[in-house]
XYZ file of C-alpha atoms in Angstrom:
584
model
C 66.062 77.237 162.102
C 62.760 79.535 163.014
C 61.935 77.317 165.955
C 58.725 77.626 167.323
C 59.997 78.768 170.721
C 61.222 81.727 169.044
C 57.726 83.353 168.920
C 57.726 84.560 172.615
C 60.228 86.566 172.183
C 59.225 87.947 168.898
C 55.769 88.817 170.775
C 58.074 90.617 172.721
C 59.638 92.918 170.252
C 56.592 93.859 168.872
C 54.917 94.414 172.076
C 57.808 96.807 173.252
C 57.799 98.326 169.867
C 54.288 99.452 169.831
C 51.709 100.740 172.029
C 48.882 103.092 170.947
C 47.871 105.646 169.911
C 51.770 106.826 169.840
C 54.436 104.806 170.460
C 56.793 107.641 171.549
C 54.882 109.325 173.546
C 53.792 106.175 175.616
C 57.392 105.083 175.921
C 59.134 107.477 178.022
C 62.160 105.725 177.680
C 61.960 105.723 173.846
C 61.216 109.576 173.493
C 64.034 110.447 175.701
C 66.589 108.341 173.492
C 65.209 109.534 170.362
C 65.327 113.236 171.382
C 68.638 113.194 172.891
C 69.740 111.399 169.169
C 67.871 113.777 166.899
C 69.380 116.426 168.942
C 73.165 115.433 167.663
C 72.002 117.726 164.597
C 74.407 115.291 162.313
C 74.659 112.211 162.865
C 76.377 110.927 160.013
C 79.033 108.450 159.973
C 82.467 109.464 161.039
C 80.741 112.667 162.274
C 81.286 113.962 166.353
C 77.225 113.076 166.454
C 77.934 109.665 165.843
C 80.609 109.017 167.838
C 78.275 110.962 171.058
C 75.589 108.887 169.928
C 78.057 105.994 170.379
C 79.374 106.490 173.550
C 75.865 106.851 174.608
C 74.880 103.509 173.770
C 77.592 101.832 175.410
C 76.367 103.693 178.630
C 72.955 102.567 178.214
C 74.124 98.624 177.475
C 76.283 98.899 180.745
C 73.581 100.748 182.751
C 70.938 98.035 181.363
C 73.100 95.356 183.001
C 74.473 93.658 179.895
C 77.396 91.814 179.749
C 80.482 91.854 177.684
C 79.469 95.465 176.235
C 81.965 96.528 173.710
C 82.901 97.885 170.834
C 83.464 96.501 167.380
C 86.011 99.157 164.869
C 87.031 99.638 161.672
C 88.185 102.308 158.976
C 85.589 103.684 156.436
C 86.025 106.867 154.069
C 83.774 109.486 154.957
C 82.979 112.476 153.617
C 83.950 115.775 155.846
C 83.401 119.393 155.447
C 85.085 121.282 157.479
C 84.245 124.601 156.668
C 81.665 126.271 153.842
C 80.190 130.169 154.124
C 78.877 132.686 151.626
C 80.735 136.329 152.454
C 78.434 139.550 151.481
C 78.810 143.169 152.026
C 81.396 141.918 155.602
C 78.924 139.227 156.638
C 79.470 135.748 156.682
C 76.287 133.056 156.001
C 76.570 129.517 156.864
C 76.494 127.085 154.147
C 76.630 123.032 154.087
C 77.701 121.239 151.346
C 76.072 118.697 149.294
C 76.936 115.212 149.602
C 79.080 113.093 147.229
C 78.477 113.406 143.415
C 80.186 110.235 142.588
C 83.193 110.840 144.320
C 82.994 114.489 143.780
C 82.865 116.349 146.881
C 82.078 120.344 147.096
C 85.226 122.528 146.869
C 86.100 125.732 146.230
C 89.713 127.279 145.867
C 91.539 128.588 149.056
C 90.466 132.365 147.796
C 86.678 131.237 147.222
C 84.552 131.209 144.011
C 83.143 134.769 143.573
C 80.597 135.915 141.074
C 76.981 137.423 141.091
C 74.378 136.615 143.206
C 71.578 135.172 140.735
C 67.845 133.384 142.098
C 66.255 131.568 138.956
C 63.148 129.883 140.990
C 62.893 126.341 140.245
C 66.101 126.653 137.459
C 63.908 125.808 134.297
C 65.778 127.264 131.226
C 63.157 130.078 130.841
C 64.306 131.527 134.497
C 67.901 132.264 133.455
C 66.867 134.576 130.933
C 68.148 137.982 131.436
C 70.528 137.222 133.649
C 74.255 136.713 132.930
C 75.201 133.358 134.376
C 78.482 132.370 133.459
C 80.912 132.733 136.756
C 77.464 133.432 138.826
C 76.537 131.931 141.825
C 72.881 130.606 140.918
C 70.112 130.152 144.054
C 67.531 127.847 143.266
C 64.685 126.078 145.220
C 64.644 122.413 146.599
C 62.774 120.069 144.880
C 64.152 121.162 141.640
C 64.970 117.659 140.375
C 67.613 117.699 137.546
C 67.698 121.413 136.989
C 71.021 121.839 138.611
C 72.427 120.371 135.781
C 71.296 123.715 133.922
C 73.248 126.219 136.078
C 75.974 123.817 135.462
C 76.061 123.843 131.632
C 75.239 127.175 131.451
C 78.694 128.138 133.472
C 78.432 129.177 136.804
C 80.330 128.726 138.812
C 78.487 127.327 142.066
C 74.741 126.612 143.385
C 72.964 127.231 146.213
C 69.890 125.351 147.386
C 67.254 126.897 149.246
C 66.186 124.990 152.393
C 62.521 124.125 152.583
C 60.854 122.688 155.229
C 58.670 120.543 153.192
C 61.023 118.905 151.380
C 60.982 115.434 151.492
C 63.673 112.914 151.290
C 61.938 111.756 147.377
C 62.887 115.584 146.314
C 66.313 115.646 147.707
C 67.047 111.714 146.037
C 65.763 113.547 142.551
C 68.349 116.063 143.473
C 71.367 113.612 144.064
C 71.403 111.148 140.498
C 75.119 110.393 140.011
C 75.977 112.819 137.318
C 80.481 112.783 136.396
C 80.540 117.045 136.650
C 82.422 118.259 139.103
C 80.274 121.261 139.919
C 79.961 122.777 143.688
C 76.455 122.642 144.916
C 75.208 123.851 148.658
C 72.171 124.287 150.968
C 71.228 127.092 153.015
C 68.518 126.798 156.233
C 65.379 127.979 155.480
C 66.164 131.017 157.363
C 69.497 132.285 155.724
C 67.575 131.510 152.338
C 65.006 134.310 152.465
C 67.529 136.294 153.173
C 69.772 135.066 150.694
C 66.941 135.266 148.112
C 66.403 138.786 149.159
C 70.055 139.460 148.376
C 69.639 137.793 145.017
C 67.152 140.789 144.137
C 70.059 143.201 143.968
C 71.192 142.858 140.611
C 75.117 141.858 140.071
C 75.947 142.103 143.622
C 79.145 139.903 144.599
C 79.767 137.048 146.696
C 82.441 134.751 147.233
C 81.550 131.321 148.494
C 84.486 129.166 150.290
C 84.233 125.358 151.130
C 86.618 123.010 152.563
C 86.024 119.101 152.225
C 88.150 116.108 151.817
C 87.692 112.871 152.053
C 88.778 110.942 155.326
C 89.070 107.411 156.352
C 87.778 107.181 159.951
C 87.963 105.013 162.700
C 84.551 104.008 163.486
C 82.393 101.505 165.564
C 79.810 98.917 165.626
C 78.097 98.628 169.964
C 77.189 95.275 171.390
C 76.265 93.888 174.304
C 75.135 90.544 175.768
C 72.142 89.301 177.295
C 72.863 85.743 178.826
C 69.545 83.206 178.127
C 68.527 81.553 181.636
C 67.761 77.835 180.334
C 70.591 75.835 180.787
C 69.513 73.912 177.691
C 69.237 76.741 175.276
C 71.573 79.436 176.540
C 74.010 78.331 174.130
C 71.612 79.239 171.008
C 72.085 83.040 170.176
C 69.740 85.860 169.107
C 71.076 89.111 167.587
C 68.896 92.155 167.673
C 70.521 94.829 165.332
C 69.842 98.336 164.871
C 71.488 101.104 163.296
C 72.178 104.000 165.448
C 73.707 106.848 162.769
C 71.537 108.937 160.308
C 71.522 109.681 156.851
C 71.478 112.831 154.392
C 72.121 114.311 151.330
C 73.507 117.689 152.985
C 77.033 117.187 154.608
C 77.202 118.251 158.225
C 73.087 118.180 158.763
C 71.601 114.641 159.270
C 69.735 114.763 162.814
C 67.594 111.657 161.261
C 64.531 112.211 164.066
C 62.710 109.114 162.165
C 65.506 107.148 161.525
C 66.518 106.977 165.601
C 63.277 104.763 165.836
C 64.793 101.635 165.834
C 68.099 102.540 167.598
C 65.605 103.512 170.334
C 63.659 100.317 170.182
C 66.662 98.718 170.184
C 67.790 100.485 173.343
C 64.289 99.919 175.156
C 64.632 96.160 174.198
C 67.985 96.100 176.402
C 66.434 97.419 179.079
C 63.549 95.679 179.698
C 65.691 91.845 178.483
C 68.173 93.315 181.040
C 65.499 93.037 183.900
C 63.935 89.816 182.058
C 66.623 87.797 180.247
C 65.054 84.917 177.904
C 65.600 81.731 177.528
C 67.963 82.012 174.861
C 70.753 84.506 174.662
C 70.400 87.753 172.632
C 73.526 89.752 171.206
C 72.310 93.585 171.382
C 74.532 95.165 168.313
C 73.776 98.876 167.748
C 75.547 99.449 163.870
C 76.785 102.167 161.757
C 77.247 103.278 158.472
C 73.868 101.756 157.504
C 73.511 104.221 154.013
C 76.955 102.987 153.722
C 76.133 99.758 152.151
C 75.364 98.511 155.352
C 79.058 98.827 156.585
C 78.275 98.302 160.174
C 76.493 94.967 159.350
C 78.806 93.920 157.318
C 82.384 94.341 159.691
C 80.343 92.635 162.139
C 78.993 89.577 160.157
C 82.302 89.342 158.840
C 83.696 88.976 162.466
C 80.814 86.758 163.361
C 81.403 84.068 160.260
C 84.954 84.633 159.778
C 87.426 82.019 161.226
C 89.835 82.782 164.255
C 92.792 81.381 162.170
C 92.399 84.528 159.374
C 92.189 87.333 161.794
C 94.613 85.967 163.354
C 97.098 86.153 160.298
C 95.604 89.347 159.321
C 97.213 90.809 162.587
C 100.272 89.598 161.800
C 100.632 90.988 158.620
C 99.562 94.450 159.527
C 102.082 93.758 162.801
C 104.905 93.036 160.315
C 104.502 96.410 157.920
C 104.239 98.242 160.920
C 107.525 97.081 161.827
C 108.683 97.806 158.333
C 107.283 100.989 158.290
C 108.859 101.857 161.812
C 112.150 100.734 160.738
C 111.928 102.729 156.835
C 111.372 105.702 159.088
C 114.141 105.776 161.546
C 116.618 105.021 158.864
C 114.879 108.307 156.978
C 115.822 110.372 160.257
C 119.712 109.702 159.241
C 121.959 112.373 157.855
C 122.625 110.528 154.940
C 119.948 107.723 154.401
C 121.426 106.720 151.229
C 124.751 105.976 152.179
C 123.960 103.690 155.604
C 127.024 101.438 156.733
C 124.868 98.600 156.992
C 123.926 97.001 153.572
C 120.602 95.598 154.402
C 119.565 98.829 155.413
C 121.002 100.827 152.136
C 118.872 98.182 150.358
C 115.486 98.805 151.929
C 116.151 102.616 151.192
C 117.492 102.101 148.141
C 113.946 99.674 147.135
C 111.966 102.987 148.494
C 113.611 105.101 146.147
C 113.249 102.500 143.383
C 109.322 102.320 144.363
C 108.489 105.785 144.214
C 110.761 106.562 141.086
C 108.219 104.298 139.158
C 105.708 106.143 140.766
C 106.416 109.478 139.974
C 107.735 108.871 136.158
C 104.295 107.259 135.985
C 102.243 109.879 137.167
C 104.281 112.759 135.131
C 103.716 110.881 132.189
C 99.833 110.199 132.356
C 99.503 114.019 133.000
C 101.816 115.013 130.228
C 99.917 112.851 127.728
C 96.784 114.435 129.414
C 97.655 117.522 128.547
C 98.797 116.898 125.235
C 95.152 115.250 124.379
C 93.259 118.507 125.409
C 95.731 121.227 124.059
C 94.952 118.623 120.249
C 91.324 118.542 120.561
C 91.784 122.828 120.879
C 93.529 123.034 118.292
C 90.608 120.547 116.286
C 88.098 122.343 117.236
C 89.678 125.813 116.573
C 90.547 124.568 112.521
C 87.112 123.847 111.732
C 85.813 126.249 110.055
C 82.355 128.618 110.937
C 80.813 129.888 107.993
C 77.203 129.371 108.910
C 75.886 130.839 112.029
C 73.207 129.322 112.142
C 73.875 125.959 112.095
C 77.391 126.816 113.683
C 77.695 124.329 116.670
C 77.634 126.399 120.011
C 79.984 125.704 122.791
C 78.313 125.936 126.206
C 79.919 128.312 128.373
C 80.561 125.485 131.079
C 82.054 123.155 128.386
C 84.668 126.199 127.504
C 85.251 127.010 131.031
C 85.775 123.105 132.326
C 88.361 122.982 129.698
C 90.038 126.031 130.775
C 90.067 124.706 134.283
C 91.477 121.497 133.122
C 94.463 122.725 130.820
C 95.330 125.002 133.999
C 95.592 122.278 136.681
C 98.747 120.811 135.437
C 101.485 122.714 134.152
C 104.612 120.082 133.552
C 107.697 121.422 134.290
C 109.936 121.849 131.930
C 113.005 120.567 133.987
C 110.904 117.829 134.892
C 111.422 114.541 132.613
C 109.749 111.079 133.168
C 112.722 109.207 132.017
C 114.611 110.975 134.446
C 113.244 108.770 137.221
C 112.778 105.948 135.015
C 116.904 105.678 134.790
C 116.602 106.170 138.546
C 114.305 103.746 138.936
C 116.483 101.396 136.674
C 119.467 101.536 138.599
C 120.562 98.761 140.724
C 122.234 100.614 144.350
C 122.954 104.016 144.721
C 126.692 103.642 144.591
C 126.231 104.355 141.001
C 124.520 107.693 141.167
C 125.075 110.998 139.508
C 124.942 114.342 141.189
C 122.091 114.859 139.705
C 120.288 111.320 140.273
C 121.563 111.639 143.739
C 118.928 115.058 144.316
C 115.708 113.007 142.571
C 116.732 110.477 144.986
C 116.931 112.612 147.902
C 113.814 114.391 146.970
C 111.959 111.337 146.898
C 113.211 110.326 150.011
C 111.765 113.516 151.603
C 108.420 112.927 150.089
C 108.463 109.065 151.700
C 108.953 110.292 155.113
C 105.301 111.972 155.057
C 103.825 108.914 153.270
C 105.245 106.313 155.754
C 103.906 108.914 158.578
C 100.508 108.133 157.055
C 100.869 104.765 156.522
C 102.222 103.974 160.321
C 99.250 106.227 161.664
C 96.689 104.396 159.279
C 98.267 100.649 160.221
C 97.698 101.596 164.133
C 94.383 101.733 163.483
C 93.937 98.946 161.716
C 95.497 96.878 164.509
C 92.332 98.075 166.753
C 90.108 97.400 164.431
C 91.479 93.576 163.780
C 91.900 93.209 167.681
C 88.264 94.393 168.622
C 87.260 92.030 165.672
C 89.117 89.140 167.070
C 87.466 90.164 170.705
C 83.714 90.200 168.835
C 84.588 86.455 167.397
C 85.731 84.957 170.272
C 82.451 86.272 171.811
C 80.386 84.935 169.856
C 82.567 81.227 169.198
C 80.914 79.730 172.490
C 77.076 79.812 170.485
C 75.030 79.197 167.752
C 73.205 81.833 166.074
C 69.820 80.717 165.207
C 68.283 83.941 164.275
C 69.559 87.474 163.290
C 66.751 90.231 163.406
C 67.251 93.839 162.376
C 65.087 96.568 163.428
C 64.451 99.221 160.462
C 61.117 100.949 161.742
C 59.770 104.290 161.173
C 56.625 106.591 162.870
C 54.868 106.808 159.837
C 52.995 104.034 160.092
C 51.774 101.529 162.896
C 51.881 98.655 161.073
C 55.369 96.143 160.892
C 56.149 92.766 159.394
C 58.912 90.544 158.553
C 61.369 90.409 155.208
C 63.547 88.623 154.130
C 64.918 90.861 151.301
C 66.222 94.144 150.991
C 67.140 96.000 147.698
C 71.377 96.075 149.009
C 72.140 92.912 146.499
C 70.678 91.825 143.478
C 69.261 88.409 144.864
C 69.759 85.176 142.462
C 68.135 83.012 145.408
C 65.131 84.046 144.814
C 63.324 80.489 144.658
C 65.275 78.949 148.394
C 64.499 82.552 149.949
C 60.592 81.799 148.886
C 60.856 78.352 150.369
C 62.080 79.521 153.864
C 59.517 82.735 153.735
C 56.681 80.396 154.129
C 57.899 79.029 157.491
C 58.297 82.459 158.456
C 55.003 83.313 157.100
C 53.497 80.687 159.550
C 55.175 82.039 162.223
C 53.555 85.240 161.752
C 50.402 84.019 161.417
C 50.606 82.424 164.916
C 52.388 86.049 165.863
C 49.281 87.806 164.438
C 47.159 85.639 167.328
C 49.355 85.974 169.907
C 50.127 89.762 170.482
C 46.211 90.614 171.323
C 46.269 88.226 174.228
C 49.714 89.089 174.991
C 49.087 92.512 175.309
C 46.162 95.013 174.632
C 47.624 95.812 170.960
C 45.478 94.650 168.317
C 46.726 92.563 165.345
C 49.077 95.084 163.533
C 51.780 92.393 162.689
C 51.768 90.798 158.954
C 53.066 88.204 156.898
C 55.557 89.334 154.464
C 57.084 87.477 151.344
C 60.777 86.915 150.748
C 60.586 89.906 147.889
C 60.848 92.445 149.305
C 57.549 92.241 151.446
C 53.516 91.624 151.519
C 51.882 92.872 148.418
C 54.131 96.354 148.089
C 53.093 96.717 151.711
C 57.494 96.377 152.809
C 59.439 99.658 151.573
C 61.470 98.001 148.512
C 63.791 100.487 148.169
C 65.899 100.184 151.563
C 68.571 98.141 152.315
C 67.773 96.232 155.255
C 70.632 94.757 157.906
C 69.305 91.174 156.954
C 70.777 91.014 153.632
C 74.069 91.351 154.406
C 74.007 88.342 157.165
C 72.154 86.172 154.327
C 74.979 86.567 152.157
C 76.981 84.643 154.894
C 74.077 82.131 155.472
C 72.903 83.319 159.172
C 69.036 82.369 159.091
C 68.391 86.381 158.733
C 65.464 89.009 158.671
C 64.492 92.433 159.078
C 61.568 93.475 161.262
C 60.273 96.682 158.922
C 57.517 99.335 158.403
C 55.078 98.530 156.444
C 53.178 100.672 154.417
C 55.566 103.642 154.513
C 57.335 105.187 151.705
C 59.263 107.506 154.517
C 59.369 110.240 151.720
């Protein structure tokens, strides 16, 4: 599959990619598109960032004189904040969130968490000594590791980071281990921090931090464009370049990713300079997102690029069909008296929406009633046993007491509220047979349907683009044969690049056929290594790389690199990387 004639225009990438003794500032081209991304501030997926950064690409694909330049969509969840401050003495402080715990996003409720302003340094146990924590607000330093977890168990009741411009991205990693407590956590700029830590010197003054997230299934896209090859012979053989154009963080709302709009720009000077000099093959420009996603970009579009017509195609027909079904449920719902329609199909759709969402609900009241049954027993446990030595007596923490608290108070059943209730409901067979009362569960439920199927129409309309611009990126690609797939992950931390064939997205049972191709590849490179000095006036700074995860340590093993996710689907796939470069 690595044909030999491949290595001109791999010369070619690395030529374009590198030029001493700074790549950006002897591409003019490349400094301009990596300014005007870093400059987004956030580019995170979903974000308004990425979809500028987006739209900017397409216009530099079109301007570049590609062909076919379009856009490949689909639905992700994303995580969104849109709002988070600190109030003091009037005065209102910017805050940003701190990304996903789990699933746990940063919240506060609608009135704010208030409580005293405490600093404990680095938030070893010896720092909150002498101060009262429970209900506090606790500001601590970055690069504090695990000690979160200490404000946390000690009960307050929200944490503020400290920004630091030496951070690095190692600290803020040690910062984010997956840990199940749903505890609020922020970061403040550098700037608002000394302030903030200035503040914190006032003993028990009050603040009241606010934060509004959710999570949110976006619309977003994959950008591609085409570069036709010139031979007649081998125009039909296709390259893809790939190159992921969004940025990644740990703070929500904050990710300008300066270093990681390297090889978006690379990507971007590649199109121009192919546009001007197409090779012999083609080469399929795709700029992705969602890369710290799991590689979500990459993996829509290798799914549109391996999946057959025939299943998108019936794909789009079922989502066409609920649509319909959903369009129809709702204007029956707009009728005076849904449950009583002259027409009997039509009373038996509404009457199987009633039906579904009777089971629902008597499902969902009784998980929370048995819930709250198990915590108000293990209180009462707990409360028999008896305390007659304090100093062995077993000490609650004060965030174990107050999580509880919060618990038992999130769901208060009502008392006119019975599970069976809507399980008779949901056991009847029309609603001819309904009671007065029967008839207002069903009504209720009815009104709670409308906003659903709302949703669900709204969600299904954008699943129809995404299928459609899917089905528009297949037939694209149907007329050739892919016979390489290269993504750019590069950095400007180091100067020297190289080829793998593994990232760390999947853990990799092929270990042994992976090994066999990298030694093809490895030749390739060695030729590579000899060709780029008399190509160009850039020395030999190109090197062989094995299939695990790259030559000798030299390849960052901890990424997850675009060319893992088109192995998977058995497209002869690598990743053109950064050697030597822990990007901490």
């Amino acid at each position: 599959m690595f044909h030999n004639r491949l290595i001109p225009l791999l010369v070619l990438v690395t030529a374009l990619l590198w030029s001493p003794p700074s790549m950006l500032a002897s591409t003019p081209t490349l400094e301009r598109d990596v300014a005007y991304f870093a400059g987004l501030n956030d580019r995170s997926m979903g974000s308004t960032g990425a979809d500028q950064a987006a739209e900017y690409i397409f216009k530099q694909f079109t301007e570049a004189g590609l062909s076919s330049v379009g856009t490949q969509k689909f639905l992700h969840p994303v995580p969104e904040a849109s709002a988070a401050s600190l109030q003091v003495d009037g005065v209102s402080m910017r805050l940003f969130p701190w990304g996903p715990n789990m699933a746990y996003l940063p919240m506060t409720p609608e009135e704010g968490l208030t409580g005293s302003l405490v600093y404990v340094g680095d938030g070893n146990l010896e720092n909150f000594q002498g101060h009262a924590i429970h209900g506090a607000i606790v500001v601590m330093n970055s690069g504090t590791g695990g000690n979160w977890m200490n404000a946390a168990m000690l009960g307050a009741s929200a944490l503020i980071y400290l920004g630091d411009r030496d951070s690095t991205r190692n600290e803020y990693q040690q910062q984010n281990i997956p840990t199940p407590v749903a505890f609020p956590r922020f970061w403040i700029s550098s700037e608002g921090g000394q302030r903030l830590q200035a503040l914190a010197a006032k003993r028990d003054l009050a603040v009241t931090v606010t934060a509004r997230t959710r999570w949110q299934n976006k619309l977003v896209r994959n950008v591609y464009g085409l570069i036709p090859g010139k031979s007649e012979k081998l125009k039909e053989e296709l390259i893809i370049l790939e190159a992921f154009y969004d940025a990644s963080s740990p703070v929500l709302g904050l990710a300008p990713g300066a270093d990681e709009a390297v090889s978006i720009g690379a990507l971007l000077t590649l199109a121009r300079h192919l546009g001007e000099n197409p090779p012999e093959r083609s080469v399929l420009l795709v700029a992705t997102t969602g890369n710290a996603q799991g590689l979500a970009g990459m993996r829509e579009f290798t799914w549109a690029a391996t999946t057959r017509k025939k299943a998108m195609r019936d794909q789009e027909r079922r989502l066409d069909i609920r649509k319909k079904e959903v369009d129809h449920l709702l204007d029956l719902l707009k009728e005076a008296q849904p449950l009583d329609l002259a027409d009997k199909a039509d009373r038996g759709l509404i009457w199987q929406l009633v039906v579904n969402r009777a089971r629902d609900k008597a499902d969902e009241l009784g998980r929370e009633t048995q819930i709250q049954r198990l915590l108000r027993g293990s209180a009462l446990q707990e409360s028999a046993v008896p305390k007659t030595d304090p100093e062995t007596e077993k000490i609650e923490t004060d965030a174990e007491t107050s999580d509880k608290d919060r618990r038992a108070n999130d769901f208060e059943p009502d008392a006119n509220v019975d599970p069976r209730d809507y399980r008779r409901l949901a056991s009847l067979n029309s609603s001819e047979a309904l009671t007065g009362n029967q008839r207002q569960l069903a009504e209720g439920l009815l009104r709670g349907a409308r906003r659903d199927l709302k949703a669900e129409r709204d969600e299904l309309k954008l699943r129809l683009q995404s299928i459609k611009s899917s089905q528009q990126l297949r037939t694209l690609l149907g007329d050739f044969t892919s016979v390489l797939v290269m993504g750019l992950h590069l950095s400007s931390h180091s100067l020297a690049v190289g080829l793998t064939e593994m990232g760390n997205t999947y853990p990799w049972r092929e270990e042994i056929k992976r090994r066999v191709r990298s030694f093809r590849l490895n030749e390739i490179l060695t030729q590579l290594a000899g060709e780029i000095p008399r190509h160009s006036d850039i020395p030999g700074i190109i090197f062989a790389s094995l299939a695990t995860h790259g030559s000798g340590g030299k390849a960052p093993n901890h990424f997850c690199n675009s060319c893992d996710a088109a192995a998977i689907a058995d497209l002869p796939a690598v990743s053109l990387s950064t050697l030597e470069d822990n990007r901490a």
